[in-house]
């Protein structure tokens, strides 16, 4: 046997042993490490205020309120030091708040979208303004959080929102999409599913999301770990991402029913037919400064679902950024750190009041 | 595997199906460059096998999940175990009731009441804080108004004090004039002394004369 062959075999066995050790004792990783305080809570929802370090000073008076999605946990925006959008914004001098919806229980199965849009978000906005002692804020919505933010603004004409930043928001569901095919009433009995479960399990939502790219999500992601075993930082990055992917939250049954029926099946938001507590959501009433960030390689919320928003709002000051990233890579990947975050800061800095 | 659904699958059916799954991998390994150095490393061998075919596997799986048949199967499987779950749930509920223990529904109802209570407390806190804020604002406005009035009164008082000091000066000047007038008229010793200027206003002519001198 040649020397190269021996070396290859040794390296291969070493990697094999490393994989076995990793699989046998899955290390716990720390996530969401940016210091924060809870300034308000209601039911499972928590409103967090992120604290700057002693050496940082607040540069901008206009606070940022981040509205996260109802799927998965929000620490994807604060994954680890150096890979945290929240940490970046705080370092740039912004006053950052996050509305964490928490983990709903069976008692929350009756919660509807209207409850989130008309009860939780307005109260969170009020508490942010009180805590920050200001009169206007920036609303930042990611994924479904963007949809909720848009509905809130459309139903509250006098909302004290100066700027609206949306990251991959699903707005227009008219284009063909796998989820739309799976949720077609011919294939899927929505009412029976929701009535049976009450609270849609996190595993069901996670499975459905992974099924959009089955090979990549069920096979390739683990193979990619084998390639990175010699790089400790890459392994840590993989482990933190996997922790978030596997850390889903259930969804209230009525919210899921409305999300599938009115959005995936009915496409009511983009056509201004969506009603929340008998109030019609009219996107043309949105006039806040708008930054719409779209991920070109997003298979969960493809660009065709986010881009139409630009033509539906009445904002005079609006801009769209298209990044070559996926749905999660948009906020937590290399492109996020190098492209999105600086672009976001540049756009927001000129639209936030200085201290 | 078996065209006749009433007959159980035979071992031959099983191995035919297995061969269909393994055939692509066997073909791929046959086309690989046999490298004795890799043959002893299972992980590298497996990885190279997958690298060569992963694009094919990915495409195949993507086509599978995108097919209408898969969508139908997925929808049906989502509700397939509903009756079984209902049966288990009902059995558990009956057992817990018989054992005089709370069921999941009972706990859920209790939690709903707690959630409702929490919501009411939050609303009450908001209302009270709004009322307090409004009261404080009204108090501040009242205090500001009082402060403005006090300042106005102080200004008026200052004006009155200024007028008083000017009156004092005028009185002093009149006293001086009276003294001079008394000095100017020494022959009128029996005449009644002039009263102080406080009780009698000096005549304009006398003052003018005095001022002229």
mmCIF file with all atom_site columns, N, CA and C in Angstrom, chain A residues 1 5 8-9 12-13 15-16 40-43 106-107 110 123 126-127 178 181-182 187-189 192-193 196-197 211-215 220 223 227, chain B residues 37 40-43 47 50 54 57-58 61-62 65-68 70-71 74-75 79 82 85-86 89 104 108 111-112 115 118-119 122-123 126 130:
data_model
loop_
_atom_site.group_PDB
_atom_site.id
_atom_site.type_symbol
_atom_site.label_atom_id
_atom_site.label_alt_id
_atom_site.label_comp_id
_atom_site.label_asym_id
_atom_site.label_entity_id
_atom_site.label_seq_id
_atom_site.pdbx_PDB_ins_code
_atom_site.Cartn_x
_atom_site.Cartn_y
_atom_site.Cartn_z
_atom_site.occupancy
_atom_site.B_iso_or_equiv
_atom_site.pdbx_formal_charge
_atom_site.auth_seq_id
_atom_site.auth_comp_id
_atom_site.auth_asym_id
_atom_site.auth_atom_id
_atom_site.pdbx_PDB_model_num
ATOM 1   N N  . UNK A 1 1   ? 0.858   -1.178 0.000  1.00 0.00 ? 1   UNK A N  1
ATOM 2   C CA . UNK A 1 1   ? 0.000   0.000  0.000  1.00 0.00 ? 1   UNK A CA 1
ATOM 3   C C  . UNK A 1 1   ? 0.892   1.225  0.000  1.00 0.00 ? 1   UNK A C  1
ATOM 4   N N  . UNK A 1 5   ? -1.970  6.378  0.173  1.00 0.00 ? 5   UNK A N  1
ATOM 5   C CA . UNK A 1 5   ? -3.151  5.570  0.483  1.00 0.00 ? 5   UNK A CA 1
ATOM 6   C C  . UNK A 1 5   ? -3.280  5.408  1.985  1.00 0.00 ? 5   UNK A C  1
ATOM 7   N N  . UNK A 1 8   ? -4.564  8.627  3.409  1.00 0.00 ? 8   UNK A N  1
ATOM 8   C CA . UNK A 1 8   ? -5.997  8.788  3.135  1.00 0.00 ? 8   UNK A CA 1
ATOM 9   C C  . UNK A 1 8   ? -6.816  7.906  4.055  1.00 0.00 ? 8   UNK A C  1
ATOM 10  N N  . UNK A 1 9   ? -6.373  6.676  4.250  1.00 0.00 ? 9   UNK A N  1
ATOM 11  C CA . UNK A 1 9   ? -7.122  5.776  5.094  1.00 0.00 ? 9   UNK A CA 1
ATOM 12  C C  . UNK A 1 9   ? -7.150  6.259  6.536  1.00 0.00 ? 9   UNK A C  1
ATOM 13  N N  . UNK A 1 12  ? -9.473  9.175  6.745  1.00 0.00 ? 12  UNK A N  1
ATOM 14  C CA . UNK A 1 12  ? -10.846 8.719  6.644  1.00 0.00 ? 12  UNK A CA 1
ATOM 15  C C  . UNK A 1 12  ? -11.325 8.119  7.941  1.00 0.00 ? 12  UNK A C  1
ATOM 16  N N  . UNK A 1 13  ? -10.516 7.273  8.561  1.00 0.00 ? 13  UNK A N  1
ATOM 17  C CA . UNK A 1 13  ? -10.909 6.666  9.830  1.00 0.00 ? 13  UNK A CA 1
ATOM 18  C C  . UNK A 1 13  ? -11.009 7.695  10.934 1.00 0.00 ? 13  UNK A C  1
ATOM 19  N N  . UNK A 1 15  ? -11.917 10.796 10.525 1.00 0.00 ? 15  UNK A N  1
ATOM 20  C CA . UNK A 1 15  ? -13.190 11.499 10.331 1.00 0.00 ? 15  UNK A CA 1
ATOM 21  C C  . UNK A 1 15  ? -14.348 10.618 10.777 1.00 0.00 ? 15  UNK A C  1
ATOM 22  N N  . UNK A 1 16  ? -14.239 9.334  10.479 1.00 0.00 ? 16  UNK A N  1
ATOM 23  C CA . UNK A 1 16  ? -15.281 8.404  10.885 1.00 0.00 ? 16  UNK A CA 1
ATOM 24  C C  . UNK A 1 16  ? -15.416 8.409  12.402 1.00 0.00 ? 16  UNK A C  1
ATOM 25  N N  . UNK A 1 40  ? -42.072 43.628 28.837 1.00 0.00 ? 40  UNK A N  1
ATOM 26  C CA . UNK A 1 40  ? -43.519 43.403 28.821 1.00 0.00 ? 40  UNK A CA 1
ATOM 27  C C  . UNK A 1 40  ? -43.779 41.958 28.456 1.00 0.00 ? 40  UNK A C  1
ATOM 28  N N  . UNK A 1 41  ? -44.868 41.411 28.975 1.00 0.00 ? 41  UNK A N  1
ATOM 29  C CA . UNK A 1 41  ? -45.234 40.058 28.591 1.00 0.00 ? 41  UNK A CA 1
ATOM 30  C C  . UNK A 1 41  ? -46.752 39.934 28.620 1.00 0.00 ? 41  UNK A C  1
ATOM 31  N N  . UNK A 1 42  ? -47.250 39.068 27.785 1.00 0.00 ? 42  UNK A N  1
ATOM 32  C CA . UNK A 1 42  ? -48.686 38.785 27.743 1.00 0.00 ? 42  UNK A CA 1
ATOM 33  C C  . UNK A 1 42  ? -48.824 37.360 27.272 1.00 0.00 ? 42  UNK A C  1
ATOM 34  N N  . UNK A 1 43  ? -49.428 36.522 28.101 1.00 0.00 ? 43  UNK A N  1
ATOM 35  C CA . UNK A 1 43  ? -49.545 35.103 27.775 1.00 0.00 ? 43  UNK A CA 1
ATOM 36  C C  . UNK A 1 43  ? -48.140 34.551 27.550 1.00 0.00 ? 43  UNK A C  1
ATOM 37  N N  . UNK A 1 106 ? -51.916 24.125 24.319 1.00 0.00 ? 106 UNK A N  1
ATOM 38  C CA . UNK A 1 106 ? -53.227 23.710 23.838 1.00 0.00 ? 106 UNK A CA 1
ATOM 39  C C  . UNK A 1 106 ? -54.293 24.758 24.153 1.00 0.00 ? 106 UNK A C  1
ATOM 40  N N  . UNK A 1 107 ? -54.049 25.524 25.231 1.00 0.00 ? 107 UNK A N  1
ATOM 41  C CA . UNK A 1 107 ? -55.021 26.558 25.607 1.00 0.00 ? 107 UNK A CA 1
ATOM 42  C C  . UNK A 1 107 ? -55.017 27.721 24.612 1.00 0.00 ? 107 UNK A C  1
ATOM 43  N N  . UNK A 1 110 ? -57.148 28.554 20.052 1.00 0.00 ? 110 UNK A N  1
ATOM 44  C CA . UNK A 1 110 ? -58.154 29.433 19.451 1.00 0.00 ? 110 UNK A CA 1
ATOM 45  C C  . UNK A 1 110 ? -57.580 30.766 18.987 1.00 0.00 ? 110 UNK A C  1
ATOM 46  N N  . UNK A 1 123 ? -49.916 46.616 21.371 1.00 0.00 ? 123 UNK A N  1
ATOM 47  C CA . UNK A 1 123 ? -49.433 46.773 22.742 1.00 0.00 ? 123 UNK A CA 1
ATOM 48  C C  . UNK A 1 123 ? -47.903 46.793 22.783 1.00 0.00 ? 123 UNK A C  1
ATOM 49  N N  . UNK A 1 126 ? -46.766 50.162 21.720 1.00 0.00 ? 126 UNK A N  1
ATOM 50  C CA . UNK A 1 126 ? -46.971 51.169 22.780 1.00 0.00 ? 126 UNK A CA 1
ATOM 51  C C  . UNK A 1 126 ? -45.898 51.057 23.856 1.00 0.00 ? 126 UNK A C  1
ATOM 52  N N  . UNK A 1 127 ? -45.586 49.829 24.249 1.00 0.00 ? 127 UNK A N  1
ATOM 53  C CA . UNK A 1 127 ? -44.592 49.630 25.307 1.00 0.00 ? 127 UNK A CA 1
ATOM 54  C C  . UNK A 1 127 ? -43.192 50.031 24.839 1.00 0.00 ? 127 UNK A C  1
ATOM 55  N N  . UNK A 1 178 ? -44.862 24.613 -4.089 1.00 0.00 ? 178 UNK A N  1
ATOM 56  C CA . UNK A 1 178 ? -45.115 23.269 -3.561 1.00 0.00 ? 178 UNK A CA 1
ATOM 57  C C  . UNK A 1 178 ? -46.118 23.290 -2.407 1.00 0.00 ? 178 UNK A C  1
ATOM 58  N N  . UNK A 1 181 ? -49.533 23.588 -3.617 1.00 0.00 ? 181 UNK A N  1
ATOM 59  C CA . UNK A 1 181 ? -49.999 22.325 -4.194 1.00 0.00 ? 181 UNK A CA 1
ATOM 60  C C  . UNK A 1 181 ? -50.407 21.355 -3.087 1.00 0.00 ? 181 UNK A C  1
ATOM 61  N N  . UNK A 1 182 ? -49.582 21.290 -2.032 1.00 0.00 ? 182 UNK A N  1
ATOM 62  C CA . UNK A 1 182 ? -49.907 20.362 -0.949 1.00 0.00 ? 182 UNK A CA 1
ATOM 63  C C  . UNK A 1 182 ? -51.151 20.795 -0.182 1.00 0.00 ? 182 UNK A C  1
ATOM 64  N N  . UNK A 1 187 ? -56.415 17.991 -2.197 1.00 0.00 ? 187 UNK A N  1
ATOM 65  C CA . UNK A 1 187 ? -55.480 17.032 -1.614 1.00 0.00 ? 187 UNK A CA 1
ATOM 66  C C  . UNK A 1 187 ? -55.509 17.034 -0.095 1.00 0.00 ? 187 UNK A C  1
ATOM 67  N N  . UNK A 1 188 ? -55.897 18.141 0.497  1.00 0.00 ? 188 UNK A N  1
ATOM 68  C CA . UNK A 1 188 ? -55.680 18.325 1.936  1.00 0.00 ? 188 UNK A CA 1
ATOM 69  C C  . UNK A 1 188 ? -56.972 18.796 2.582  1.00 0.00 ? 188 UNK A C  1
ATOM 70  N N  . UNK A 1 189 ? -57.443 18.021 3.585  1.00 0.00 ? 189 UNK A N  1
ATOM 71  C CA . UNK A 1 189 ? -58.646 18.405 4.319  1.00 0.00 ? 189 UNK A CA 1
ATOM 72  C C  . UNK A 1 189 ? -58.205 19.255 5.507  1.00 0.00 ? 189 UNK A C  1
ATOM 73  N N  . UNK A 1 192 ? -60.414 19.112 8.898  1.00 0.00 ? 192 UNK A N  1
ATOM 74  C CA . UNK A 1 192 ? -60.253 17.863 9.653  1.00 0.00 ? 192 UNK A CA 1
ATOM 75  C C  . UNK A 1 192 ? -58.898 17.840 10.351 1.00 0.00 ? 192 UNK A C  1
ATOM 76  N N  . UNK A 1 193 ? -57.887 18.321 9.652  1.00 0.00 ? 193 UNK A N  1
ATOM 77  C CA . UNK A 1 193 ? -56.527 18.329 10.215 1.00 0.00 ? 193 UNK A CA 1
ATOM 78  C C  . UNK A 1 193 ? -56.469 19.231 11.444 1.00 0.00 ? 193 UNK A C  1
ATOM 79  N N  . UNK A 1 196 ? -58.616 17.982 14.375 1.00 0.00 ? 196 UNK A N  1
ATOM 80  C CA . UNK A 1 196 ? -58.044 16.805 15.006 1.00 0.00 ? 196 UNK A CA 1
ATOM 81  C C  . UNK A 1 196 ? -56.897 17.186 15.944 1.00 0.00 ? 196 UNK A C  1
ATOM 82  N N  . UNK A 1 197 ? -56.005 18.039 15.465 1.00 0.00 ? 197 UNK A N  1
ATOM 83  C CA . UNK A 1 197 ? -54.831 18.371 16.271 1.00 0.00 ? 197 UNK A CA 1
ATOM 84  C C  . UNK A 1 197 ? -55.104 19.481 17.281 1.00 0.00 ? 197 UNK A C  1
ATOM 85  N N  . UNK A 1 211 ? -39.511 19.110 3.636  1.00 0.00 ? 211 UNK A N  1
ATOM 86  C CA . UNK A 1 211 ? -39.909 18.355 2.447  1.00 0.00 ? 211 UNK A CA 1
ATOM 87  C C  . UNK A 1 211 ? -39.838 19.208 1.176  1.00 0.00 ? 211 UNK A C  1
ATOM 88  N N  . UNK A 1 212 ? -39.707 20.508 1.327  1.00 0.00 ? 212 UNK A N  1
ATOM 89  C CA . UNK A 1 212 ? -39.591 21.377 0.156  1.00 0.00 ? 212 UNK A CA 1
ATOM 90  C C  . UNK A 1 212 ? -38.296 21.100 -0.596 1.00 0.00 ? 212 UNK A C  1
ATOM 91  N N  . UNK A 1 213 ? -37.242 20.719 0.167  1.00 0.00 ? 213 UNK A N  1
ATOM 92  C CA . UNK A 1 213 ? -35.980 20.326 -0.477 1.00 0.00 ? 213 UNK A CA 1
ATOM 93  C C  . UNK A 1 213 ? -35.525 19.051 0.240  1.00 0.00 ? 213 UNK A C  1
ATOM 94  N N  . UNK A 1 214 ? -36.084 17.911 -0.102 1.00 0.00 ? 214 UNK A N  1
ATOM 95  C CA . UNK A 1 214 ? -35.888 16.716 0.729  1.00 0.00 ? 214 UNK A CA 1
ATOM 96  C C  . UNK A 1 214 ? -34.432 16.242 0.782  1.00 0.00 ? 214 UNK A C  1
ATOM 97  N N  . UNK A 1 215 ? -33.764 16.201 -0.375 1.00 0.00 ? 215 UNK A N  1
ATOM 98  C CA . UNK A 1 215 ? -32.392 15.664 -0.349 1.00 0.00 ? 215 UNK A CA 1
ATOM 99  C C  . UNK A 1 215 ? -31.496 16.572 0.457  1.00 0.00 ? 215 UNK A C  1
ATOM 100 N N  . UNK A 1 220 ? -28.119 15.882 2.642  1.00 0.00 ? 220 UNK A N  1
ATOM 101 C CA . UNK A 1 220 ? -26.920 16.661 2.350  1.00 0.00 ? 220 UNK A CA 1
ATOM 102 C C  . UNK A 1 220 ? -26.428 17.470 3.549  1.00 0.00 ? 220 UNK A C  1
ATOM 103 N N  . UNK A 1 223 ? -24.151 15.290 5.397  1.00 0.00 ? 223 UNK A N  1
ATOM 104 C CA . UNK A 1 223 ? -22.927 15.034 4.653  1.00 0.00 ? 223 UNK A CA 1
ATOM 105 C C  . UNK A 1 223 ? -22.000 16.238 4.692  1.00 0.00 ? 223 UNK A C  1
ATOM 106 N N  . UNK A 1 227 ? -17.642 16.996 5.791  1.00 0.00 ? 227 UNK A N  1
ATOM 107 C CA . UNK A 1 227 ? -16.588 17.764 5.119  1.00 0.00 ? 227 UNK A CA 1
ATOM 108 C C  . UNK A 1 227 ? -15.958 18.798 6.034  1.00 0.00 ? 227 UNK A C  1
ATOM 109 N N  . UNK B 2 37  ? -6.528  2.585  -2.806 1.00 0.00 ? 37  UNK B N  1
ATOM 110 C CA . UNK B 2 37  ? -6.310  3.412  -1.616 1.00 0.00 ? 37  UNK B CA 1
ATOM 111 C C  . UNK B 2 37  ? -7.625  3.754  -0.939 1.00 0.00 ? 37  UNK B C  1
ATOM 112 N N  . UNK B 2 40  ? -10.290 0.798  1.591  1.00 0.00 ? 40  UNK B N  1
ATOM 113 C CA . UNK B 2 40  ? -10.317 0.473  3.007  1.00 0.00 ? 40  UNK B CA 1
ATOM 114 C C  . UNK B 2 40  ? -11.008 1.563  3.834  1.00 0.00 ? 40  UNK B C  1
ATOM 115 N N  . UNK B 2 41  ? -11.412 2.656  3.195  1.00 0.00 ? 41  UNK B N  1
ATOM 116 C CA . UNK B 2 41  ? -12.005 3.775  3.935  1.00 0.00 ? 41  UNK B CA 1
ATOM 117 C C  . UNK B 2 41  ? -13.495 3.844  3.600  1.00 0.00 ? 41  UNK B C  1
ATOM 118 N N  . UNK B 2 42  ? -14.344 3.322  4.468  1.00 0.00 ? 42  UNK B N  1
ATOM 119 C CA . UNK B 2 42  ? -15.777 3.275  4.129  1.00 0.00 ? 42  UNK B CA 1
ATOM 120 C C  . UNK B 2 42  ? -16.404 4.660  3.975  1.00 0.00 ? 42  UNK B C  1
ATOM 121 N N  . UNK B 2 43  ? -15.958 5.614  4.806  1.00 0.00 ? 43  UNK B N  1
ATOM 122 C CA . UNK B 2 43  ? -16.579 6.936  4.767  1.00 0.00 ? 43  UNK B CA 1
ATOM 123 C C  . UNK B 2 43  ? -16.255 7.647  3.462  1.00 0.00 ? 43  UNK B C  1
ATOM 124 N N  . UNK B 2 47  ? -18.830 8.617  0.585  1.00 0.00 ? 47  UNK B N  1
ATOM 125 C CA . UNK B 2 47  ? -18.928 10.024 0.244  1.00 0.00 ? 47  UNK B CA 1
ATOM 126 C C  . UNK B 2 47  ? -18.725 10.227 -1.251 1.00 0.00 ? 47  UNK B C  1
ATOM 127 N N  . UNK B 2 50  ? -21.768 9.166  -3.138 1.00 0.00 ? 50  UNK B N  1
ATOM 128 C CA . UNK B 2 50  ? -22.851 10.139 -3.051 1.00 0.00 ? 50  UNK B CA 1
ATOM 129 C C  . UNK B 2 50  ? -22.540 11.400 -3.860 1.00 0.00 ? 50  UNK B C  1
ATOM 130 N N  . UNK B 2 54  ? -25.334 12.660 -6.168 1.00 0.00 ? 54  UNK B N  1
ATOM 131 C CA . UNK B 2 54  ? -26.273 13.420 -5.336 1.00 0.00 ? 54  UNK B CA 1
ATOM 132 C C  . UNK B 2 54  ? -27.157 14.336 -6.166 1.00 0.00 ? 54  UNK B C  1
ATOM 133 N N  . UNK B 2 57  ? -29.913 12.150 -7.219 1.00 0.00 ? 57  UNK B N  1
ATOM 134 C CA . UNK B 2 57  ? -30.823 11.854 -6.110 1.00 0.00 ? 57  UNK B CA 1
ATOM 135 C C  . UNK B 2 57  ? -31.677 13.072 -5.772 1.00 0.00 ? 57  UNK B C  1
ATOM 136 N N  . UNK B 2 58  ? -31.030 14.246 -5.730 1.00 0.00 ? 58  UNK B N  1
ATOM 137 C CA . UNK B 2 58  ? -31.748 15.469 -5.373 1.00 0.00 ? 58  UNK B CA 1
ATOM 138 C C  . UNK B 2 58  ? -32.857 15.743 -6.387 1.00 0.00 ? 58  UNK B C  1
ATOM 139 N N  . UNK B 2 61  ? -35.711 13.173 -5.963 1.00 0.00 ? 61  UNK B N  1
ATOM 140 C CA . UNK B 2 61  ? -36.550 13.429 -4.793 1.00 0.00 ? 61  UNK B CA 1
ATOM 141 C C  . UNK B 2 61  ? -37.392 14.696 -4.998 1.00 0.00 ? 61  UNK B C  1
ATOM 142 N N  . UNK B 2 62  ? -36.823 15.687 -5.645 1.00 0.00 ? 62  UNK B N  1
ATOM 143 C CA . UNK B 2 62  ? -37.577 16.919 -5.896 1.00 0.00 ? 62  UNK B CA 1
ATOM 144 C C  . UNK B 2 62  ? -38.749 16.648 -6.823 1.00 0.00 ? 62  UNK B C  1
ATOM 145 N N  . UNK B 2 65  ? -41.516 14.806 -4.766 1.00 0.00 ? 65  UNK B N  1
ATOM 146 C CA . UNK B 2 65  ? -42.357 15.606 -3.865 1.00 0.00 ? 65  UNK B CA 1
ATOM 147 C C  . UNK B 2 65  ? -43.202 16.619 -4.642 1.00 0.00 ? 65  UNK B C  1
ATOM 148 N N  . UNK B 2 66  ? -42.809 16.883 -5.886 1.00 0.00 ? 66  UNK B N  1
ATOM 149 C CA . UNK B 2 66  ? -43.563 17.829 -6.690 1.00 0.00 ? 66  UNK B CA 1
ATOM 150 C C  . UNK B 2 66  ? -44.677 17.186 -7.495 1.00 0.00 ? 66  UNK B C  1
ATOM 151 N N  . UNK B 2 67  ? -44.787 15.885 -7.428 1.00 0.00 ? 67  UNK B N  1
ATOM 152 C CA . UNK B 2 67  ? -45.794 15.195 -8.243 1.00 0.00 ? 67  UNK B CA 1
ATOM 153 C C  . UNK B 2 67  ? -47.174 15.307 -7.595 1.00 0.00 ? 67  UNK B C  1
ATOM 154 N N  . UNK B 2 68  ? -48.226 15.334 -8.409 1.00 0.00 ? 68  UNK B N  1
ATOM 155 C CA . UNK B 2 68  ? -49.592 15.408 -7.850 1.00 0.00 ? 68  UNK B CA 1
ATOM 156 C C  . UNK B 2 68  ? -49.919 14.197 -6.972 1.00 0.00 ? 68  UNK B C  1
ATOM 157 N N  . UNK B 2 70  ? -47.879 12.560 -5.053 1.00 0.00 ? 70  UNK B N  1
ATOM 158 C CA . UNK B 2 70  ? -47.290 12.752 -3.727 1.00 0.00 ? 70  UNK B CA 1
ATOM 159 C C  . UNK B 2 70  ? -48.139 13.720 -2.913 1.00 0.00 ? 70  UNK B C  1
ATOM 160 N N  . UNK B 2 71  ? -48.604 14.775 -3.548 1.00 0.00 ? 71  UNK B N  1
ATOM 161 C CA . UNK B 2 71  ? -49.432 15.759 -2.833 1.00 0.00 ? 71  UNK B CA 1
ATOM 162 C C  . UNK B 2 71  ? -50.688 15.083 -2.281 1.00 0.00 ? 71  UNK B C  1
ATOM 163 N N  . UNK B 2 74  ? -49.683 12.756 0.588  1.00 0.00 ? 74  UNK B N  1
ATOM 164 C CA . UNK B 2 74  ? -49.317 13.532 1.773  1.00 0.00 ? 74  UNK B CA 1
ATOM 165 C C  . UNK B 2 74  ? -50.572 14.030 2.492  1.00 0.00 ? 74  UNK B C  1
ATOM 166 N N  . UNK B 2 75  ? -51.518 14.538 1.716  1.00 0.00 ? 75  UNK B N  1
ATOM 167 C CA . UNK B 2 75  ? -52.750 15.034 2.316  1.00 0.00 ? 75  UNK B CA 1
ATOM 168 C C  . UNK B 2 75  ? -53.534 13.922 2.998  1.00 0.00 ? 75  UNK B C  1
ATOM 169 N N  . UNK B 2 79  ? -54.327 12.936 7.518  1.00 0.00 ? 79  UNK B N  1
ATOM 170 C CA . UNK B 2 79  ? -55.557 12.644 8.243  1.00 0.00 ? 79  UNK B CA 1
ATOM 171 C C  . UNK B 2 79  ? -55.756 11.155 8.502  1.00 0.00 ? 79  UNK B C  1
ATOM 172 N N  . UNK B 2 82  ? -56.090 10.007 12.114 1.00 0.00 ? 82  UNK B N  1
ATOM 173 C CA . UNK B 2 82  ? -56.968 10.846 12.948 1.00 0.00 ? 82  UNK B CA 1
ATOM 174 C C  . UNK B 2 82  ? -57.878 9.978  13.812 1.00 0.00 ? 82  UNK B C  1
ATOM 175 N N  . UNK B 2 85  ? -55.945 8.406  16.600 1.00 0.00 ? 85  UNK B N  1
ATOM 176 C CA . UNK B 2 85  ? -55.607 9.388  17.648 1.00 0.00 ? 85  UNK B CA 1
ATOM 177 C C  . UNK B 2 85  ? -56.827 9.707  18.492 1.00 0.00 ? 85  UNK B C  1
ATOM 178 N N  . UNK B 2 86  ? -57.974 9.840  17.834 1.00 0.00 ? 86  UNK B N  1
ATOM 179 C CA . UNK B 2 86  ? -59.208 10.121 18.580 1.00 0.00 ? 86  UNK B CA 1
ATOM 180 C C  . UNK B 2 86  ? -59.520 8.994  19.543 1.00 0.00 ? 86  UNK B C  1
ATOM 181 N N  . UNK B 2 89  ? -57.168 9.139  22.432 1.00 0.00 ? 89  UNK B N  1
ATOM 182 C CA . UNK B 2 89  ? -57.478 10.308 23.262 1.00 0.00 ? 89  UNK B CA 1
ATOM 183 C C  . UNK B 2 89  ? -58.711 10.028 24.125 1.00 0.00 ? 89  UNK B C  1
ATOM 184 N N  . UNK B 2 104 ? -56.464 15.995 29.718 1.00 0.00 ? 104 UNK B N  1
ATOM 185 C CA . UNK B 2 104 ? -55.794 17.066 28.985 1.00 0.00 ? 104 UNK B CA 1
ATOM 186 C C  . UNK B 2 104 ? -56.759 18.217 28.725 1.00 0.00 ? 104 UNK B C  1
ATOM 187 N N  . UNK B 2 108 ? -56.373 21.987 29.884 1.00 0.00 ? 108 UNK B N  1
ATOM 188 C CA . UNK B 2 108 ? -56.399 23.022 28.854 1.00 0.00 ? 108 UNK B CA 1
ATOM 189 C C  . UNK B 2 108 ? -57.414 24.099 29.204 1.00 0.00 ? 108 UNK B C  1
ATOM 190 N N  . UNK B 2 111 ? -55.985 26.187 31.916 1.00 0.00 ? 111 UNK B N  1
ATOM 191 C CA . UNK B 2 111 ? -54.954 27.081 31.373 1.00 0.00 ? 111 UNK B CA 1
ATOM 192 C C  . UNK B 2 111 ? -55.582 28.231 30.607 1.00 0.00 ? 111 UNK B C  1
ATOM 193 N N  . UNK B 2 112 ? -56.692 27.955 29.913 1.00 0.00 ? 112 UNK B N  1
ATOM 194 C CA . UNK B 2 112 ? -57.374 29.017 29.177 1.00 0.00 ? 112 UNK B CA 1
ATOM 195 C C  . UNK B 2 112 ? -57.853 30.091 30.132 1.00 0.00 ? 112 UNK B C  1
ATOM 196 N N  . UNK B 2 115 ? -54.898 32.094 31.212 1.00 0.00 ? 115 UNK B N  1
ATOM 197 C CA . UNK B 2 115 ? -54.488 32.994 30.122 1.00 0.00 ? 115 UNK B CA 1
ATOM 198 C C  . UNK B 2 115 ? -55.431 34.184 30.052 1.00 0.00 ? 115 UNK B C  1
ATOM 199 N N  . UNK B 2 118 ? -54.631 36.497 32.844 1.00 0.00 ? 118 UNK B N  1
ATOM 200 C CA . UNK B 2 118 ? -53.399 37.227 32.535 1.00 0.00 ? 118 UNK B CA 1
ATOM 201 C C  . UNK B 2 118 ? -53.688 38.368 31.566 1.00 0.00 ? 118 UNK B C  1
ATOM 202 N N  . UNK B 2 119 ? -54.558 38.101 30.576 1.00 0.00 ? 119 UNK B N  1
ATOM 203 C CA . UNK B 2 119 ? -54.898 39.145 29.603 1.00 0.00 ? 119 UNK B CA 1
ATOM 204 C C  . UNK B 2 119 ? -55.640 40.290 30.288 1.00 0.00 ? 119 UNK B C  1
ATOM 205 N N  . UNK B 2 122 ? -53.252 42.340 32.262 1.00 0.00 ? 122 UNK B N  1
ATOM 206 C CA . UNK B 2 122 ? -52.443 43.171 31.376 1.00 0.00 ? 122 UNK B CA 1
ATOM 207 C C  . UNK B 2 122 ? -53.254 44.379 30.913 1.00 0.00 ? 122 UNK B C  1
ATOM 208 N N  . UNK B 2 123 ? -54.539 44.142 30.562 1.00 0.00 ? 123 UNK B N  1
ATOM 209 C CA . UNK B 2 123 ? -55.394 45.255 30.146 1.00 0.00 ? 123 UNK B CA 1
ATOM 210 C C  . UNK B 2 123 ? -55.580 46.247 31.287 1.00 0.00 ? 123 UNK B C  1
ATOM 211 N N  . UNK B 2 126 ? -52.538 48.271 31.732 1.00 0.00 ? 126 UNK B N  1
ATOM 212 C CA . UNK B 2 126 ? -52.469 49.295 30.687 1.00 0.00 ? 126 UNK B CA 1
ATOM 213 C C  . UNK B 2 126 ? -53.412 50.454 31.009 1.00 0.00 ? 126 UNK B C  1
ATOM 214 N N  . UNK B 2 130 ? -52.336 54.119 31.873 1.00 0.00 ? 130 UNK B N  1
ATOM 215 C CA . UNK B 2 130 ? -52.807 55.217 31.024 1.00 0.00 ? 130 UNK B CA 1
ATOM 216 C C  . UNK B 2 130 ? -53.474 56.283 31.875 1.00 0.00 ? 130 UNK B C  1
#
